[in-house]
Tab-separated table of C-alpha atoms in Angstrom:
chain	number	residue	atom	x	y	z
T	148	MET	CA	45.857	27.758	-64.467
T	149	ASP	CA	42.398	26.555	-63.470
T	150	PRO	CA	41.843	26.921	-59.697
T	151	ARG	CA	39.291	24.104	-59.916
T	152	ASP	CA	42.236	21.732	-60.191
T	153	PHE	CA	43.086	22.534	-56.563
T	154	LEU	CA	39.600	22.206	-55.040
T	155	GLN	CA	39.252	19.763	-52.134
T	156	ALA	CA	36.082	18.529	-50.465
T	157	PRO	CA	35.578	20.363	-47.145
T	158	SER	CA	35.309	18.477	-43.876
T	159	ASP	CA	32.298	18.963	-41.604
T	160	ALA	CA	34.350	21.318	-39.420
T	161	GLU	CA	35.374	23.346	-42.471
T	162	LEU	CA	31.754	23.551	-43.619
T	163	MET	CA	30.784	24.946	-40.227
T	164	ALA	CA	33.541	27.578	-40.537
T	165	LEU	CA	32.375	28.442	-44.060
T	166	GLY	CA	28.897	28.945	-42.636
T	167	GLU	CA	30.345	31.521	-40.234
T	168	CYS	CA	31.910	33.369	-43.182
T	169	TRP	CA	28.614	33.535	-45.049
T	170	GLY	CA	26.227	34.012	-42.115
T	171	VAL	CA	24.641	30.629	-42.875
T	172	PRO	CA	23.721	27.956	-40.291
T	173	GLY	CA	26.360	25.251	-40.546
T	174	ASP	CA	23.751	22.498	-40.590
T	175	ASP	CA	22.392	23.928	-43.853
T	176	LEU	CA	25.784	23.399	-45.479
T	177	LEU	CA	26.017	19.840	-44.183
T	178	ASP	CA	22.857	19.055	-46.172
T	179	THR	CA	24.473	18.275	-49.535
T	180	GLY	CA	21.069	18.036	-51.222
T	181	ARG	CA	20.457	21.771	-50.915
T	182	ALA	CA	20.666	23.937	-54.029
T	183	TRP	CA	20.589	27.220	-52.112
T	184	VAL	CA	20.736	28.563	-48.565
T	185	GLN	CA	19.771	31.851	-46.971
T	186	ALA	CA	22.327	33.951	-45.110
T	187	LEU	CA	20.794	34.931	-41.780
T	188	GLY	CA	23.749	36.649	-40.123
T	189	ALA	CA	26.796	38.796	-40.815
T	190	SER	CA	28.734	37.916	-43.955
T	191	ASP	CA	32.254	38.678	-45.171
T	192	ALA	CA	30.933	40.008	-48.509
T	193	LEU	CA	27.874	41.977	-49.528
T	194	GLY	CA	25.265	40.431	-51.782
T	195	PRO	CA	24.679	36.908	-53.059
T	196	ARG	CA	27.242	34.417	-54.273
T	197	LEU	CA	27.242	31.129	-56.155
T	198	VAL	CA	29.666	28.749	-54.470
T	199	GLU	CA	31.499	26.006	-56.330
T	200	PHE	CA	32.578	23.132	-54.124
T	201	LYS	CA	34.516	20.175	-55.487
T	202	ASP	CA	31.301	18.202	-56.010
T	203	ARG	CA	28.400	20.697	-56.056
T	204	VAL	CA	27.292	24.280	-56.576
T	205	LEU	CA	25.366	26.154	-53.894
T	206	ALA	CA	23.652	29.547	-54.079
T	207	VAL	CA	23.997	31.692	-50.948
T	208	TYR	CA	21.443	34.509	-50.826
T	209	PRO	CA	20.933	37.179	-48.157
T	210	GLU	CA	17.275	37.639	-49.110
T	211	SER	CA	14.421	35.436	-47.980
T	212	GLY	CA	12.387	33.373	-50.402
T	213	GLN	CA	13.295	31.317	-53.444
T	214	PRO	CA	16.183	33.073	-55.244
T	215	GLN	CA	15.949	34.027	-58.878
T	216	HIS	CA	18.790	32.840	-61.084
T	217	ARG	CA	19.398	35.701	-63.537
T	218	TRP	CA	22.598	37.430	-62.515
T	219	THR	CA	25.831	38.976	-63.726
T	220	GLU	CA	29.155	38.082	-62.160
T	221	ARG	CA	31.181	40.754	-60.374
T	222	PHE	CA	34.279	38.648	-59.656
T	223	LEU	CA	35.353	35.088	-58.829
T	224	GLY	CA	36.876	34.617	-55.392
T	225	VAL	CA	38.965	31.715	-54.127
T	226	ARG	CA	38.964	30.608	-50.485
T	227	GLY	CA	41.237	28.196	-48.649
T	228	PHE	CA	41.482	27.143	-44.998
T	229	ILE	CA	44.342	25.711	-42.979
T	230	ASP	CA	44.405	23.970	-39.615
T	231	THR	CA	47.200	25.984	-38.015
T	232	ARG	CA	48.434	22.933	-36.098
T	233	LEU	CA	49.634	21.629	-39.476
T	234	ALA	CA	51.652	24.732	-40.353
T	235	THR	CA	55.281	24.014	-41.224
T	236	THR	CA	58.415	25.916	-40.276
T	237	PRO	CA	59.586	28.544	-42.786
T	238	LYS	CA	62.866	27.885	-44.570
T	239	ARG	CA	64.025	31.489	-44.300
T	240	PRO	CA	64.560	33.638	-41.192
T	241	THR	CA	61.556	35.775	-40.288
T	242	GLN	CA	60.941	38.643	-37.916
T	243	LEU	CA	57.807	39.498	-35.967
T	244	LEU	CA	56.612	43.041	-36.552
T	245	HIS	CA	55.065	45.272	-33.907
T	246	ASP	CA	53.198	48.571	-33.598
T	247	THR	CA	56.548	50.370	-33.384
T	248	ASP	CA	57.465	49.220	-36.920
T	249	HIS	CA	55.110	51.620	-38.729
T	250	GLU	CA	57.930	53.459	-40.535
T	251	LEU	CA	59.469	50.187	-41.708
T	252	VAL	CA	56.086	49.043	-43.033
T	253	ALA	CA	55.403	52.412	-44.681
T	254	ASP	CA	58.726	52.139	-46.530
T	255	PHE	CA	57.749	48.620	-47.640
T	256	HIS	CA	54.424	49.882	-48.995
T	257	GLN	CA	56.221	52.622	-50.942
T	258	ARG	CA	58.333	50.005	-52.711
T	259	CYS	CA	55.295	47.970	-53.810
T	260	PRO	CA	53.169	48.809	-56.886
T	261	ALA	CA	49.808	50.450	-56.253
T	262	SER	CA	48.085	47.587	-58.076
T	263	ASP	CA	49.584	45.078	-55.622
T	264	LEU	CA	48.597	47.209	-52.630
T	265	ALA	CA	45.021	47.335	-53.924
T	266	ALA	CA	44.877	43.536	-53.688
T	267	ALA	CA	46.736	43.080	-50.390
T	268	LYS	CA	48.112	45.574	-47.889
T	269	PRO	CA	49.543	43.847	-44.809
T	270	ARG	CA	49.917	46.169	-41.863
T	271	VAL	CA	50.744	46.517	-38.180
T	272	GLY	CA	48.788	48.190	-35.411
T	273	GLY	CA	45.060	48.711	-35.179
T	274	ASP	CA	43.167	45.443	-35.391
T	275	THR	CA	46.139	43.448	-36.728
T	276	ILE	CA	46.426	40.170	-34.813
T	277	LEU	CA	50.068	39.567	-35.710
T	278	ALA	CA	52.516	40.295	-38.512
T	279	SER	CA	55.749	38.782	-39.745
T	280	ALA	CA	58.351	39.794	-42.315
T	281	VAL	CA	61.383	38.533	-44.161
T	282	MET	CA	64.088	41.181	-44.076
T	283	ALA	CA	66.602	42.066	-46.790
T	284	ASP	CA	69.325	44.172	-45.182
T	285	ASP	CA	67.422	47.022	-43.501
T	286	HIS	CA	64.120	46.767	-45.376
T	287	ILE	CA	61.179	44.365	-45.673
T	288	ALA	CA	61.291	41.966	-48.631
T	289	ALA	CA	57.957	40.282	-47.867
T	290	MET	CA	55.335	40.740	-45.190
T	291	CYS	CA	52.277	38.879	-43.960
T	292	SER	CA	49.627	40.077	-41.500
T	293	LEU	CA	46.842	38.134	-39.830
T	294	LEU	CA	43.688	40.231	-39.864
T	295	PRO	CA	40.169	39.780	-38.469
T	296	THR	CA	37.264	39.418	-40.894
T	297	PRO	CA	33.659	40.648	-40.555
T	298	ALA	CA	32.599	37.014	-40.152
T	299	GLY	CA	34.486	33.743	-39.886
T	300	PRO	CA	38.155	32.912	-39.219
T	301	PRO	CA	40.876	35.552	-39.560
T	302	GLU	CA	42.701	35.810	-42.878
T	303	VAL	CA	46.210	36.437	-44.102
T	304	SER	CA	47.267	39.442	-46.141
T	305	VAL	CA	50.649	38.900	-47.801
T	306	LEU	CA	52.785	40.994	-50.138
T	307	THR	CA	56.278	40.899	-51.672
T	308	THR	CA	58.303	43.635	-53.318
T	309	PRO	CA	58.730	43.083	-57.081
T	310	GLN	CA	62.467	42.435	-56.805
T	311	ASP	CA	61.948	39.739	-54.146
T	312	ARG	CA	59.326	37.674	-55.949
T	313	GLY	CA	60.204	34.049	-56.561
T	314	THR	CA	62.667	33.925	-53.667
T	315	GLY	CA	60.471	32.165	-51.093
T	316	CYS	CA	60.146	35.297	-48.969
T	317	ALA	CA	56.333	35.453	-49.125
T	318	THR	CA	56.064	31.747	-48.286
T	319	ALA	CA	58.298	32.176	-45.246
T	320	ALA	CA	56.432	35.254	-43.991
T	321	GLU	CA	53.050	33.544	-44.330
T	322	LYS	CA	54.216	30.322	-42.658
T	323	ALA	CA	55.583	32.341	-39.736
T	324	VAL	CA	52.176	33.973	-39.260
T	325	LEU	CA	50.441	30.585	-39.335
T	326	ILE	CA	52.759	29.233	-36.644
T	327	GLY	CA	52.155	32.365	-34.585
T	328	ALA	CA	48.397	31.929	-34.986
T	329	ALA	CA	48.636	28.373	-33.653
T	330	ARG	CA	50.514	29.637	-30.601
T	331	LEU	CA	47.707	32.127	-29.995
T	332	GLY	CA	45.151	29.301	-30.089
T	333	ILE	CA	43.659	30.307	-33.462
T	334	ALA	CA	42.646	26.980	-34.991
T	335	ILE	CA	41.674	27.999	-38.535
T	336	VAL	CA	43.075	30.712	-40.782
T	337	GLN	CA	41.860	31.533	-44.263
T	338	HIS	CA	43.594	32.673	-47.426
T	339	ARG	CA	41.356	34.536	-49.885
T	340	THR	CA	42.226	35.772	-53.334
T	341	ILE	CA	40.729	36.016	-56.813
T	342	ALA	CA	40.810	33.313	-59.462
T	343	GLN	CA	43.029	35.378	-61.777
T	344	ASP	CA	45.792	35.678	-59.160
T	345	ALA	CA	47.699	32.468	-59.877
T	346	PRO	CA	50.748	33.424	-57.736
T	347	SER	CA	48.519	33.911	-54.675
T	348	ILE	CA	46.791	30.567	-55.238
T	349	LEU	CA	50.132	28.790	-55.599
T	350	LEU	CA	51.392	30.559	-52.467
T	351	SER	CA	48.419	29.221	-50.519
T	352	GLN	CA	49.277	25.700	-51.690
T	353	ARG	CA	52.933	26.024	-50.635
T	354	CYS	CA	51.767	27.127	-47.192
T	355	GLY	CA	49.458	24.130	-46.782
T	356	PHE	CA	46.016	25.673	-47.319
T	357	ARG	CA	43.193	23.471	-48.550
T	358	LEU	CA	41.362	25.222	-51.383
T	359	LEU	CA	37.674	24.696	-50.602
T	360	THR	CA	35.532	27.051	-52.683
T	361	LEU	CA	35.315	29.192	-55.764
T	362	GLU	CA	32.839	31.968	-55.026
T	363	HIS	CA	31.094	33.767	-57.868
T	364	ILE	CA	30.168	37.089	-56.268
T	365	VAL	CA	27.162	38.101	-58.325
T	366	LYS	CA	24.674	40.885	-58.906
T	367	PRO	CA	21.102	39.723	-59.569
T	368	LEU	CA	19.495	41.124	-62.709
T	369	PRO	CA	16.017	42.679	-62.566
T	370	ALA	CA	13.195	40.295	-63.350
T	371	SER	CA	12.141	40.558	-66.983
């Protein structure tokens, strides 16, 4: 699956929100003739990135001055936004989770592979804005948390146990969080993943996210 097939052109409002994520003035992103922009504020990732939009590529650099273009890629990220007012009702029953559900969440984490937890670890308590789950008997089948980011809109973190994949549980949990975010007055939520994670990309599409960017997180090479 090529995530480029899902890319959509961002609106002006989405470009302004992307600027918040990257620490870039929104007006710089509205100028479609730019080949690169400088990040002046806090960013949600360290170092430079090359951003693929649907119709252009933009270099985002934290350093001042004309960027050099010799680099090696660290990983390829995928970013989608959703207007929470457009979130749709989940087709499965969901349950809001609270700070008192730590043991339930800990049991859920124990039933998920370590490799999955390294990519996404939804949680309750601390800085969690809200969390929702789909239950299977007395345990969590899928869970989604809405978490703050260092810069830009909050993002979802969603996870399903291996035996509950393909059942719609993750979709329901994520949709419930999006509806809850709208009730809290949070206008935009983001879903981030990596290009190799096809199930996560497809999940974002089922939940109504607009895939806006592919972000090549890069490491500049020393000048020769």
